[in-house]
JSON list of C-alpha atoms in Angstrom, two decimals:
[
{"chain": "A", "resi": 21, "resn": "MET", "atom": "CA", "xyz": [-57.26, 53.89, 28.56]},
{"chain": "A", "resi": 22, "resn": "ALA", "atom": "CA", "xyz": [-59.68, 52.34, 32.00]},
{"chain": "A", "resi": 23, "resn": "ARG", "atom": "CA", "xyz": [-57.72, 53.86, 35.22]},
{"chain": "A", "resi": 24, "resn": "ARG", "atom": "CA", "xyz": [-56.30, 51.42, 37.78]},
{"chain": "A", "resi": 25, "resn": "THR", "atom": "CA", "xyz": [-56.52, 52.07, 41.63]},
{"chain": "A", "resi": 26, "resn": "THR", "atom": "CA", "xyz": [-54.64, 50.07, 43.57]},
{"chain": "A", "resi": 27, "resn": "LEU", "atom": "CA", "xyz": [-55.64, 49.31, 46.86]},
{"chain": "A", "resi": 28, "resn": "SER", "atom": "CA", "xyz": [-53.54, 50.09, 49.91]},
{"chain": "A", "resi": 29, "resn": "SER", "atom": "CA", "xyz": [-54.26, 50.57, 53.85]},
{"chain": "A", "resi": 30, "resn": "PRO", "atom": "CA", "xyz": [-53.17, 47.27, 54.95]},
{"chain": "A", "resi": 31, "resn": "GLY", "atom": "CA", "xyz": [-55.13, 45.42, 57.47]},
{"chain": "A", "resi": 32, "resn": "THR", "atom": "CA", "xyz": [-58.83, 46.31, 55.92]},
{"chain": "A", "resi": 33, "resn": "GLY", "atom": "CA", "xyz": [-60.67, 44.19, 53.48]},
{"chain": "A", "resi": 34, "resn": "LYS", "atom": "CA", "xyz": [-60.86, 45.40, 49.83]},
{"chain": "A", "resi": 35, "resn": "PRO", "atom": "CA", "xyz": [-64.74, 46.13, 50.28]},
{"chain": "A", "resi": 36, "resn": "GLU", "atom": "CA", "xyz": [-63.71, 48.64, 52.98]},
{"chain": "A", "resi": 37, "resn": "ARG", "atom": "CA", "xyz": [-61.03, 49.45, 51.06]},
{"chain": "A", "resi": 38, "resn": "ILE", "atom": "CA", "xyz": [-63.37, 50.32, 47.58]},
{"chain": "A", "resi": 39, "resn": "ALA", "atom": "CA", "xyz": [-65.74, 51.85, 49.24]},
{"chain": "A", "resi": 40, "resn": "THR", "atom": "CA", "xyz": [-63.45, 54.27, 50.60]},
{"chain": "A", "resi": 41, "resn": "VAL", "atom": "CA", "xyz": [-62.11, 54.77, 47.76]},
{"chain": "A", "resi": 42, "resn": "LEU", "atom": "CA", "xyz": [-65.01, 55.77, 46.33]},
{"chain": "A", "resi": 43, "resn": "GLU", "atom": "CA", "xyz": [-66.30, 57.95, 49.35]},
{"chain": "A", "resi": 44, "resn": "GLN", "atom": "CA", "xyz": [-63.78, 60.24, 48.80]},
{"chain": "A", "resi": 45, "resn": "GLU", "atom": "CA", "xyz": [-64.22, 60.33, 44.93]},
{"chain": "A", "resi": 46, "resn": "ILE", "atom": "CA", "xyz": [-68.34, 61.22, 46.18]},
{"chain": "A", "resi": 47, "resn": "ARG", "atom": "CA", "xyz": [-67.31, 63.87, 49.06]},
{"chain": "A", "resi": 48, "resn": "SER", "atom": "CA", "xyz": [-64.70, 65.64, 47.22]},
{"chain": "A", "resi": 49, "resn": "GLY", "atom": "CA", "xyz": [-67.02, 66.16, 44.33]},
{"chain": "A", "resi": 50, "resn": "VAL", "atom": "CA", "xyz": [-65.23, 64.05, 41.50]},
{"chain": "A", "resi": 51, "resn": "LEU", "atom": "CA", "xyz": [-68.55, 62.27, 41.91]},
{"chain": "A", "resi": 52, "resn": "GLY", "atom": "CA", "xyz": [-71.33, 64.47, 42.01]},
{"chain": "A", "resi": 53, "resn": "PHE", "atom": "CA", "xyz": [-75.08, 64.62, 43.53]},
{"chain": "A", "resi": 54, "resn": "GLY", "atom": "CA", "xyz": [-77.33, 61.89, 41.31]},
{"chain": "A", "resi": 55, "resn": "ASP", "atom": "CA", "xyz": [-73.92, 61.01, 39.44]},
{"chain": "A", "resi": 56, "resn": "ARG", "atom": "CA", "xyz": [-73.35, 57.18, 38.42]},
{"chain": "A", "resi": 57, "resn": "LEU", "atom": "CA", "xyz": [-70.66, 54.88, 39.65]},
{"chain": "A", "resi": 58, "resn": "GLN", "atom": "CA", "xyz": [-68.46, 52.65, 36.70]},
{"chain": "A", "resi": 59, "resn": "SER", "atom": "CA", "xyz": [-70.22, 49.60, 36.34]},
{"chain": "A", "resi": 60, "resn": "GLU", "atom": "CA", "xyz": [-69.73, 46.59, 37.92]},
{"chain": "A", "resi": 61, "resn": "ASN", "atom": "CA", "xyz": [-66.93, 45.18, 35.04]},
{"chain": "A", "resi": 62, "resn": "GLU", "atom": "CA", "xyz": [-65.36, 48.37, 34.87]},
{"chain": "A", "resi": 63, "resn": "LEU", "atom": "CA", "xyz": [-65.20, 48.36, 39.06]},
{"chain": "A", "resi": 64, "resn": "VAL", "atom": "CA", "xyz": [-64.07, 45.23, 38.77]},
{"chain": "A", "resi": 65, "resn": "GLN", "atom": "CA", "xyz": [-61.18, 46.16, 36.32]},
{"chain": "A", "resi": 66, "resn": "ARG", "atom": "CA", "xyz": [-60.15, 49.47, 38.05]},
{"chain": "A", "resi": 67, "resn": "PHE", "atom": "CA", "xyz": [-59.26, 47.46, 41.76]},
{"chain": "A", "resi": 68, "resn": "SER", "atom": "CA", "xyz": [-58.38, 44.37, 40.01]},
{"chain": "A", "resi": 69, "resn": "VAL", "atom": "CA", "xyz": [-60.94, 42.15, 41.90]},
{"chain": "A", "resi": 70, "resn": "SER", "atom": "CA", "xyz": [-63.69, 40.14, 41.31]},
{"chain": "A", "resi": 71, "resn": "ARG", "atom": "CA", "xyz": [-66.70, 41.26, 41.32]},
{"chain": "A", "resi": 72, "resn": "ASN", "atom": "CA", "xyz": [-68.54, 39.37, 44.26]},
{"chain": "A", "resi": 73, "resn": "THR", "atom": "CA", "xyz": [-65.70, 41.88, 46.07]},
{"chain": "A", "resi": 74, "resn": "ILE", "atom": "CA", "xyz": [-67.29, 45.12, 43.63]},
{"chain": "A", "resi": 75, "resn": "ARG", "atom": "CA", "xyz": [-70.46, 44.17, 45.01]},
{"chain": "A", "resi": 76, "resn": "LYS", "atom": "CA", "xyz": [-69.46, 43.91, 48.87]},
{"chain": "A", "resi": 77, "resn": "GLY", "atom": "CA", "xyz": [-67.31, 47.20, 48.16]},
{"chain": "A", "resi": 78, "resn": "LEU", "atom": "CA", "xyz": [-70.99, 48.54, 47.30]},
{"chain": "A", "resi": 79, "resn": "GLU", "atom": "CA", "xyz": [-72.85, 47.46, 49.36]},
{"chain": "A", "resi": 80, "resn": "GLU", "atom": "CA", "xyz": [-70.25, 48.66, 52.44]},
{"chain": "A", "resi": 81, "resn": "LEU", "atom": "CA", "xyz": [-70.82, 52.05, 50.04]},
{"chain": "A", "resi": 82, "resn": "SER", "atom": "CA", "xyz": [-74.65, 52.11, 50.60]},
{"chain": "A", "resi": 83, "resn": "SER", "atom": "CA", "xyz": [-74.60, 51.52, 54.31]},
{"chain": "A", "resi": 84, "resn": "ARG", "atom": "CA", "xyz": [-72.42, 54.41, 54.79]},
{"chain": "A", "resi": 85, "resn": "GLY", "atom": "CA", "xyz": [-75.68, 56.57, 53.15]},
{"chain": "A", "resi": 86, "resn": "LEU", "atom": "CA", "xyz": [-73.88, 57.27, 50.20]},
{"chain": "A", "resi": 87, "resn": "ILE", "atom": "CA", "xyz": [-75.61, 55.58, 47.29]},
{"chain": "A", "resi": 88, "resn": "THR", "atom": "CA", "xyz": [-78.26, 53.88, 46.45]},
{"chain": "A", "resi": 89, "resn": "THR", "atom": "CA", "xyz": [-79.33, 51.38, 44.04]},
{"chain": "A", "resi": 90, "resn": "LYS", "atom": "CA", "xyz": [-82.09, 49.81, 42.20]},
{"chain": "A", "resi": 91, "resn": "VAL", "atom": "CA", "xyz": [-82.76, 47.69, 39.24]},
{"chain": "A", "resi": 92, "resn": "GLY", "atom": "CA", "xyz": [-82.01, 49.24, 35.59]},
{"chain": "A", "resi": 93, "resn": "ILE", "atom": "CA", "xyz": [-83.36, 48.16, 32.45]},
{"chain": "A", "resi": 94, "resn": "GLY", "atom": "CA", "xyz": [-83.49, 43.66, 32.13]},
{"chain": "A", "resi": 95, "resn": "SER", "atom": "CA", "xyz": [-85.70, 41.18, 30.76]},
{"chain": "A", "resi": 96, "resn": "PHE", "atom": "CA", "xyz": [-87.10, 37.69, 31.24]},
{"chain": "A", "resi": 97, "resn": "VAL", "atom": "CA", "xyz": [-88.07, 35.20, 29.56]},
{"chain": "A", "resi": 98, "resn": "THR", "atom": "CA", "xyz": [-92.53, 34.54, 29.61]},
{"chain": "A", "resi": 99, "resn": "PHE", "atom": "CA", "xyz": [-94.22, 31.29, 29.53]},
{"chain": "A", "resi": 100, "resn": "ASP", "atom": "CA", "xyz": [-97.44, 31.75, 28.68]},
{"chain": "A", "resi": 101, "resn": "GLY", "atom": "CA", "xyz": [-97.42, 35.39, 29.98]},
{"chain": "A", "resi": 102, "resn": "MET", "atom": "CA", "xyz": [-95.45, 34.44, 33.56]},
{"chain": "A", "resi": 103, "resn": "PRO", "atom": "CA", "xyz": [-92.64, 35.18, 34.38]},
{"chain": "A", "resi": 104, "resn": "VAL", "atom": "CA", "xyz": [-89.97, 31.94, 33.84]},
{"chain": "A", "resi": 105, "resn": "ASP", "atom": "CA", "xyz": [-87.01, 32.52, 37.32]},
{"chain": "A", "resi": 106, "resn": "ASP", "atom": "CA", "xyz": [-84.44, 29.92, 35.98]},
{"chain": "A", "resi": 107, "resn": "ALA", "atom": "CA", "xyz": [-82.30, 30.95, 38.69]},
{"chain": "A", "resi": 108, "resn": "VAL", "atom": "CA", "xyz": [-84.85, 28.04, 40.34]},
{"chain": "A", "resi": 109, "resn": "GLY", "atom": "CA", "xyz": [-83.80, 25.94, 37.88]},
{"chain": "A", "resi": 110, "resn": "TRP", "atom": "CA", "xyz": [-85.37, 25.39, 34.37]},
{"chain": "A", "resi": 111, "resn": "SER", "atom": "CA", "xyz": [-87.36, 22.32, 35.50]},
{"chain": "A", "resi": 112, "resn": "ARG", "atom": "CA", "xyz": [-89.07, 24.30, 38.69]},
{"chain": "A", "resi": 113, "resn": "ALA", "atom": "CA", "xyz": [-89.28, 27.24, 36.81]},
{"chain": "A", "resi": 114, "resn": "LEU", "atom": "CA", "xyz": [-91.58, 26.10, 34.49]},
{"chain": "A", "resi": 115, "resn": "ALA", "atom": "CA", "xyz": [-93.66, 24.51, 36.78]},
{"chain": "A", "resi": 116, "resn": "ASN", "atom": "CA", "xyz": [-93.79, 27.51, 39.05]},
{"chain": "A", "resi": 117, "resn": "ALA", "atom": "CA", "xyz": [-94.92, 29.38, 35.98]},
{"chain": "A", "resi": 118, "resn": "GLY", "atom": "CA", "xyz": [-97.83, 27.30, 35.56]},
{"chain": "A", "resi": 119, "resn": "ALA", "atom": "CA", "xyz": [-96.02, 24.83, 32.79]},
{"chain": "A", "resi": 120, "resn": "ASN", "atom": "CA", "xyz": [-96.65, 20.45, 33.58]},
{"chain": "A", "resi": 121, "resn": "ALA", "atom": "CA", "xyz": [-93.79, 19.01, 31.42]},
{"chain": "A", "resi": 122, "resn": "ASP", "atom": "CA", "xyz": [-91.78, 15.83, 31.05]},
{"chain": "A", "resi": 123, "resn": "THR", "atom": "CA", "xyz": [-88.42, 15.92, 30.72]},
{"chain": "A", "resi": 124, "resn": "ARG", "atom": "CA", "xyz": [-86.82, 13.49, 28.43]},
{"chain": "A", "resi": 125, "resn": "THR", "atom": "CA", "xyz": [-82.52, 13.17, 27.73]},
{"chain": "A", "resi": 126, "resn": "LEU", "atom": "CA", "xyz": [-81.36, 12.82, 24.40]},
{"chain": "A", "resi": 127, "resn": "ARG", "atom": "CA", "xyz": [-77.47, 13.38, 25.08]},
{"chain": "A", "resi": 128, "resn": "LEU", "atom": "CA", "xyz": [-75.28, 13.09, 28.60]},
{"chain": "A", "resi": 129, "resn": "GLU", "atom": "CA", "xyz": [-71.19, 12.52, 27.66]},
{"chain": "A", "resi": 130, "resn": "VAL", "atom": "CA", "xyz": [-68.08, 14.64, 27.22]},
{"chain": "A", "resi": 131, "resn": "MET", "atom": "CA", "xyz": [-67.43, 16.32, 23.40]},
{"chain": "A", "resi": 132, "resn": "GLN", "atom": "CA", "xyz": [-64.62, 18.65, 22.14]},
{"chain": "A", "resi": 133, "resn": "ASP", "atom": "CA", "xyz": [-65.14, 22.20, 20.82]},
{"chain": "A", "resi": 134, "resn": "ALA", "atom": "CA", "xyz": [-62.58, 23.99, 20.49]},
{"chain": "A", "resi": 135, "resn": "GLU", "atom": "CA", "xyz": [-64.18, 26.89, 19.03]},
{"chain": "A", "resi": 136, "resn": "LEU", "atom": "CA", "xyz": [-66.50, 27.07, 22.23]},
{"chain": "A", "resi": 137, "resn": "ALA", "atom": "CA", "xyz": [-63.73, 26.76, 24.39]},
{"chain": "A", "resi": 138, "resn": "ALA", "atom": "CA", "xyz": [-61.99, 29.93, 22.90]},
{"chain": "A", "resi": 139, "resn": "ARG", "atom": "CA", "xyz": [-65.26, 32.02, 22.51]},
{"chain": "A", "resi": 140, "resn": "LEU", "atom": "CA", "xyz": [-66.23, 31.41, 26.74]},
{"chain": "A", "resi": 141, "resn": "GLY", "atom": "CA", "xyz": [-62.40, 31.87, 27.48]},
{"chain": "A", "resi": 142, "resn": "VAL", "atom": "CA", "xyz": [-61.64, 28.82, 29.06]},
{"chain": "A", "resi": 143, "resn": "GLU", "atom": "CA", "xyz": [-58.40, 26.97, 28.04]},
{"chain": "A", "resi": 144, "resn": "SER", "atom": "CA", "xyz": [-59.91, 23.01, 27.55]},
{"chain": "A", "resi": 145, "resn": "PRO", "atom": "CA", "xyz": [-61.70, 22.37, 24.98]},
{"chain": "A", "resi": 146, "resn": "PHE", "atom": "CA", "xyz": [-63.62, 19.92, 26.46]},
{"chain": "A", "resi": 147, "resn": "PHE", "atom": "CA", "xyz": [-67.26, 20.17, 27.66]},
{"chain": "A", "resi": 148, "resn": "ILE", "atom": "CA", "xyz": [-70.11, 18.09, 29.23]},
{"chain": "A", "resi": 149, "resn": "ALA", "atom": "CA", "xyz": [-73.06, 18.06, 26.58]},
{"chain": "A", "resi": 150, "resn": "VAL", "atom": "CA", "xyz": [-76.34, 17.95, 28.74]},
{"chain": "A", "resi": 151, "resn": "ASP", "atom": "CA", "xyz": [-78.98, 17.78, 25.67]},
{"chain": "A", "resi": 152, "resn": "ARG", "atom": "CA", "xyz": [-82.74, 17.79, 26.93]},
{"chain": "A", "resi": 153, "resn": "VAL", "atom": "CA", "xyz": [-86.32, 18.07, 24.70]},
{"chain": "A", "resi": 154, "resn": "ARG", "atom": "CA", "xyz": [-89.59, 19.27, 27.00]},
{"chain": "A", "resi": 155, "resn": "SER", "atom": "CA", "xyz": [-92.78, 17.99, 26.04]},
{"chain": "A", "resi": 156, "resn": "ASN", "atom": "CA", "xyz": [-96.94, 18.95, 27.96]},
{"chain": "A", "resi": 157, "resn": "ALA", "atom": "CA", "xyz": [-97.30, 16.44, 29.68]},
{"chain": "A", "resi": 158, "resn": "ASP", "atom": "CA", "xyz": [-101.31, 16.24, 28.62]},
{"chain": "A", "resi": 159, "resn": "ASP", "atom": "CA", "xyz": [-101.06, 15.80, 25.42]},
{"chain": "A", "resi": 160, "resn": "GLY", "atom": "CA", "xyz": [-97.30, 15.52, 24.80]},
{"chain": "A", "resi": 161, "resn": "HIS", "atom": "CA", "xyz": [-97.00, 18.42, 22.34]},
{"chain": "A", "resi": 162, "resn": "ALA", "atom": "CA", "xyz": [-93.79, 20.36, 22.36]},
{"chain": "A", "resi": 163, "resn": "ILE", "atom": "CA", "xyz": [-92.08, 22.87, 24.68]},
{"chain": "A", "resi": 164, "resn": "SER", "atom": "CA", "xyz": [-88.27, 22.88, 24.74]},
{"chain": "A", "resi": 165, "resn": "ILE", "atom": "CA", "xyz": [-85.66, 21.63, 23.08]},
{"chain": "A", "resi": 166, "resn": "GLU", "atom": "CA", "xyz": [-82.13, 22.90, 25.49]},
{"chain": "A", "resi": 167, "resn": "ARG", "atom": "CA", "xyz": [-78.46, 22.25, 24.85]},
{"chain": "A", "resi": 168, "resn": "SER", "atom": "CA", "xyz": [-76.19, 22.98, 27.79]},
{"chain": "A", "resi": 169, "resn": "ARG", "atom": "CA", "xyz": [-72.88, 22.90, 27.27]},
{"chain": "A", "resi": 170, "resn": "LEU", "atom": "CA", "xyz": [-70.19, 22.29, 30.57]},
{"chain": "A", "resi": 171, "resn": "PRO", "atom": "CA", "xyz": [-66.72, 23.13, 31.03]},
{"chain": "A", "resi": 172, "resn": "LEU", "atom": "CA", "xyz": [-65.19, 19.98, 32.13]},
{"chain": "A", "resi": 173, "resn": "SER", "atom": "CA", "xyz": [-63.65, 20.19, 35.69]},
{"chain": "A", "resi": 174, "resn": "PRO", "atom": "CA", "xyz": [-62.91, 17.94, 38.27]},
{"chain": "A", "resi": 175, "resn": "GLU", "atom": "CA", "xyz": [-65.79, 18.88, 40.03]},
{"chain": "A", "resi": 176, "resn": "LEU", "atom": "CA", "xyz": [-68.08, 17.55, 36.64]},
{"chain": "A", "resi": 177, "resn": "GLU", "atom": "CA", "xyz": [-66.02, 14.82, 35.64]},
{"chain": "A", "resi": 178, "resn": "ASP", "atom": "CA", "xyz": [-68.14, 11.27, 37.06]},
{"chain": "A", "resi": 179, "resn": "VAL", "atom": "CA", "xyz": [-71.47, 13.70, 36.58]},
{"chain": "A", "resi": 180, "resn": "PRO", "atom": "CA", "xyz": [-71.49, 11.11, 32.54]},
{"chain": "A", "resi": 181, "resn": "LEU", "atom": "CA", "xyz": [-71.21, 8.29, 34.42]},
{"chain": "A", "resi": 182, "resn": "ARG", "atom": "CA", "xyz": [-74.05, 9.04, 37.14]},
{"chain": "A", "resi": 183, "resn": "GLY", "atom": "CA", "xyz": [-75.93, 11.13, 35.67]},
{"chain": "A", "resi": 184, "resn": "LEU", "atom": "CA", "xyz": [-77.67, 14.16, 37.20]},
{"chain": "A", "resi": 185, "resn": "ARG", "atom": "CA", "xyz": [-78.10, 14.77, 40.77]},
{"chain": "A", "resi": 186, "resn": "GLU", "atom": "CA", "xyz": [-82.33, 14.10, 41.36]},
{"chain": "A", "resi": 187, "resn": "GLY", "atom": "CA", "xyz": [-82.44, 14.42, 37.37]},
{"chain": "A", "resi": 188, "resn": "SER", "atom": "CA", "xyz": [-81.55, 18.24, 37.79]},
{"chain": "A", "resi": 189, "resn": "LEU", "atom": "CA", "xyz": [-78.78, 20.37, 36.33]},
{"chain": "A", "resi": 190, "resn": "HIS", "atom": "CA", "xyz": [-79.44, 22.94, 38.44]},
{"chain": "A", "resi": 191, "resn": "GLN", "atom": "CA", "xyz": [-79.03, 20.71, 41.77]},
{"chain": "A", "resi": 192, "resn": "THR", "atom": "CA", "xyz": [-75.81, 18.93, 40.17]},
{"chain": "A", "resi": 193, "resn": "LEU", "atom": "CA", "xyz": [-74.19, 22.30, 39.31]},
{"chain": "A", "resi": 194, "resn": "ARG", "atom": "CA", "xyz": [-75.06, 23.55, 42.97]},
{"chain": "A", "resi": 195, "resn": "GLY", "atom": "CA", "xyz": [-73.96, 19.91, 44.35]},
{"chain": "A", "resi": 196, "resn": "ALA", "atom": "CA", "xyz": [-70.47, 20.23, 42.69]},
{"chain": "A", "resi": 197, "resn": "GLY", "atom": "CA", "xyz": [-70.22, 24.08, 44.01]},
{"chain": "A", "resi": 198, "resn": "LEU", "atom": "CA", "xyz": [-70.52, 25.68, 41.07]},
{"chain": "A", "resi": 199, "resn": "VAL", "atom": "CA", "xyz": [-73.06, 28.58, 41.73]},
{"chain": "A", "resi": 200, "resn": "PRO", "atom": "CA", "xyz": [-74.23, 31.51, 38.84]},
{"chain": "A", "resi": 201, "resn": "ASP", "atom": "CA", "xyz": [-73.80, 34.46, 39.50]},
{"chain": "A", "resi": 202, "resn": "HIS", "atom": "CA", "xyz": [-73.95, 36.29, 36.26]},
{"chain": "A", "resi": 203, "resn": "GLY", "atom": "CA", "xyz": [-73.75, 36.31, 32.55]},
{"chain": "A", "resi": 204, "resn": "GLU", "atom": "CA", "xyz": [-75.26, 36.89, 29.07]},
{"chain": "A", "resi": 205, "resn": "GLU", "atom": "CA", "xyz": [-78.25, 36.38, 26.91]},
{"chain": "A", "resi": 206, "resn": "TRP", "atom": "CA", "xyz": [-78.41, 36.57, 23.32]},
{"chain": "A", "resi": 207, "resn": "VAL", "atom": "CA", "xyz": [-82.42, 35.92, 21.68]},
{"chain": "A", "resi": 208, "resn": "ASP", "atom": "CA", "xyz": [-82.94, 35.48, 18.26]},
{"chain": "A", "resi": 209, "resn": "ILE", "atom": "CA", "xyz": [-85.62, 33.44, 15.88]},
{"chain": "A", "resi": 210, "resn": "GLU", "atom": "CA", "xyz": [-84.47, 30.29, 14.29]},
{"chain": "A", "resi": 211, "resn": "MET", "atom": "CA", "xyz": [-85.87, 27.56, 11.86]},
{"chain": "A", "resi": 212, "resn": "LEU", "atom": "CA", "xyz": [-86.27, 24.82, 13.35]},
{"chain": "A", "resi": 213, "resn": "SER", "atom": "CA", "xyz": [-83.67, 21.92, 11.16]},
{"chain": "A", "resi": 214, "resn": "ALA", "atom": "CA", "xyz": [-85.38, 19.12, 10.21]},
{"chain": "A", "resi": 215, "resn": "GLU", "atom": "CA", "xyz": [-83.72, 16.99, 13.23]},
{"chain": "A", "resi": 216, "resn": "ASP", "atom": "CA", "xyz": [-84.65, 19.22, 15.62]},
{"chain": "A", "resi": 217, "resn": "ALA", "atom": "CA", "xyz": [-88.15, 19.11, 13.81]},
{"chain": "A", "resi": 218, "resn": "ALA", "atom": "CA", "xyz": [-88.43, 15.54, 14.21]},
{"chain": "A", "resi": 219, "resn": "ILE", "atom": "CA", "xyz": [-87.16, 15.54, 17.89]},
{"chain": "A", "resi": 220, "resn": "LEU", "atom": "CA", "xyz": [-90.11, 18.21, 18.26]},
{"chain": "A", "resi": 221, "resn": "ASP", "atom": "CA", "xyz": [-92.46, 16.46, 16.18]},
{"chain": "A", "resi": 222, "resn": "CYS", "atom": "CA", "xyz": [-93.43, 19.97, 15.26]},
{"chain": "A", "resi": 223, "resn": "ALA", "atom": "CA", "xyz": [-92.89, 20.74, 10.81]},
{"chain": "A", "resi": 224, "resn": "PRO", "atom": "CA", "xyz": [-89.62, 22.02, 9.47]},
{"chain": "A", "resi": 225, "resn": "GLY", "atom": "CA", "xyz": [-88.62, 25.10, 9.15]},
{"chain": "A", "resi": 226, "resn": "ALA", "atom": "CA", "xyz": [-91.05, 26.41, 11.94]},
{"chain": "A", "resi": 227, "resn": "PRO", "atom": "CA", "xyz": [-89.99, 29.82, 13.76]},
{"chain": "A", "resi": 228, "resn": "PHE", "atom": "CA", "xyz": [-88.95, 28.81, 17.05]},
{"chain": "A", "resi": 229, "resn": "LEU", "atom": "CA", "xyz": [-87.51, 31.30, 20.29]},
{"chain": "A", "resi": 230, "resn": "ARG", "atom": "CA", "xyz": [-83.97, 30.71, 20.31]},
{"chain": "A", "resi": 231, "resn": "THR", "atom": "CA", "xyz": [-82.10, 31.45, 23.76]},
{"chain": "A", "resi": 232, "resn": "ARG", "atom": "CA", "xyz": [-78.09, 31.09, 23.88]},
{"chain": "A", "resi": 233, "resn": "ARG", "atom": "CA", "xyz": [-77.11, 32.08, 27.97]},
{"chain": "A", "resi": 234, "resn": "LEU", "atom": "CA", "xyz": [-73.80, 32.30, 29.52]},
{"chain": "A", "resi": 235, "resn": "THR", "atom": "CA", "xyz": [-73.60, 31.95, 32.82]},
{"chain": "A", "resi": 236, "resn": "ARG", "atom": "CA", "xyz": [-70.44, 32.95, 34.58]},
{"chain": "A", "resi": 237, "resn": "ASP", "atom": "CA", "xyz": [-69.75, 32.58, 38.95]},
{"chain": "A", "resi": 238, "resn": "ALA", "atom": "CA", "xyz": [-68.47, 35.59, 41.10]},
{"chain": "A", "resi": 239, "resn": "ASP", "atom": "CA", "xyz": [-64.97, 34.73, 39.60]},
{"chain": "A", "resi": 240, "resn": "GLY", "atom": "CA", "xyz": [-66.27, 35.26, 36.03]},
{"chain": "A", "resi": 241, "resn": "ARG", "atom": "CA", "xyz": [-65.67, 31.89, 35.59]},
{"chain": "A", "resi": 242, "resn": "ALA", "atom": "CA", "xyz": [-67.83, 29.98, 32.75]},
{"chain": "A", "resi": 243, "resn": "ILE", "atom": "CA", "xyz": [-70.13, 27.32, 34.47]},
{"chain": "A", "resi": 244, "resn": "GLU", "atom": "CA", "xyz": [-72.61, 26.60, 31.53]},
{"chain": "A", "resi": 245, "resn": "PHE", "atom": "CA", "xyz": [-73.54, 27.48, 27.86]},
{"chain": "A", "resi": 246, "resn": "VAL", "atom": "CA", "xyz": [-76.56, 26.17, 27.21]},
{"chain": "A", "resi": 247, "resn": "THR", "atom": "CA", "xyz": [-78.54, 27.20, 23.40]},
{"chain": "A", "resi": 248, "resn": "SER", "atom": "CA", "xyz": [-82.72, 26.75, 23.84]},
{"chain": "A", "resi": 249, "resn": "LEU", "atom": "CA", "xyz": [-85.52, 26.79, 21.16]},
{"chain": "A", "resi": 250, "resn": "LEU", "atom": "CA", "xyz": [-88.50, 27.60, 22.86]},
{"chain": "A", "resi": 251, "resn": "ASN", "atom": "CA", "xyz": [-92.00, 27.04, 20.61]},
{"chain": "A", "resi": 252, "resn": "PRO", "atom": "CA", "xyz": [-93.40, 30.92, 20.81]},
{"chain": "A", "resi": 253, "resn": "ALA", "atom": "CA", "xyz": [-97.12, 29.17, 21.24]},
{"chain": "A", "resi": 254, "resn": "HIS", "atom": "CA", "xyz": [-95.50, 29.30, 24.79]},
{"chain": "A", "resi": 255, "resn": "PHE", "atom": "CA", "xyz": [-92.66, 31.24, 25.23]},
{"chain": "A", "resi": 256, "resn": "ALA", "atom": "CA", "xyz": [-91.75, 35.49, 24.92]},
{"chain": "A", "resi": 257, "resn": "LEU", "atom": "CA", "xyz": [-89.27, 37.98, 25.62]},
{"chain": "A", "resi": 258, "resn": "HIS", "atom": "CA", "xyz": [-90.62, 40.24, 28.09]},
{"chain": "A", "resi": 259, "resn": "LEU", "atom": "CA", "xyz": [-88.84, 43.65, 28.57]},
{"chain": "A", "resi": 260, "resn": "GLU", "atom": "CA", "xyz": [-88.44, 46.10, 31.56]},
{"chain": "A", "resi": 261, "resn": "PHE", "atom": "CA", "xyz": [-86.87, 49.67, 31.73]}
]
């Protein structure tokens, strides 16, 4: 059973109190030299605070000279061998990676999906569907299809009427104050259906790289779930360890 720690010392900020609890464990020998701290998720559960608060607490602990942090195992998608940093938005990320892509919106409307709502842990079954296809601007060959699902919220309820901000989903989310903080991603291979093959002007059954990405804000609120079909002639998955 996961342990929980109650934060005392009122008048002191939560990050500082978290840092103090962990400092006491380090100095008392509960955590020895070279030991790994609990994961962020475990610390969130233990202290009953947000992930952002945990990160600030770890920064405070680091500033006291008691821990160091380093990047662990990671993965990212590449386009023609260049990393795609989608933190800046998919369109700009592709452009930065050297892709000369045209984007066409296929769908922008409210939809209902109770199964997805249950999977993401959101109460309302209503989502904004944003489906887009990208192709090479030079010769028109297919690059990708992305199907984004945004939990319908007051911040986004007018998006289906006014469209995406500057044509960018990235800008639309940030303009609404919805900033991705962390998430999960799954990668596999999917054979194109007849419908997707027609959209991409490819042969049905052609293998495409499929990614399914869930992003959440600092408080764990689901922001976007996007399924992408990526042309393997350009895209690959790069792993670091």
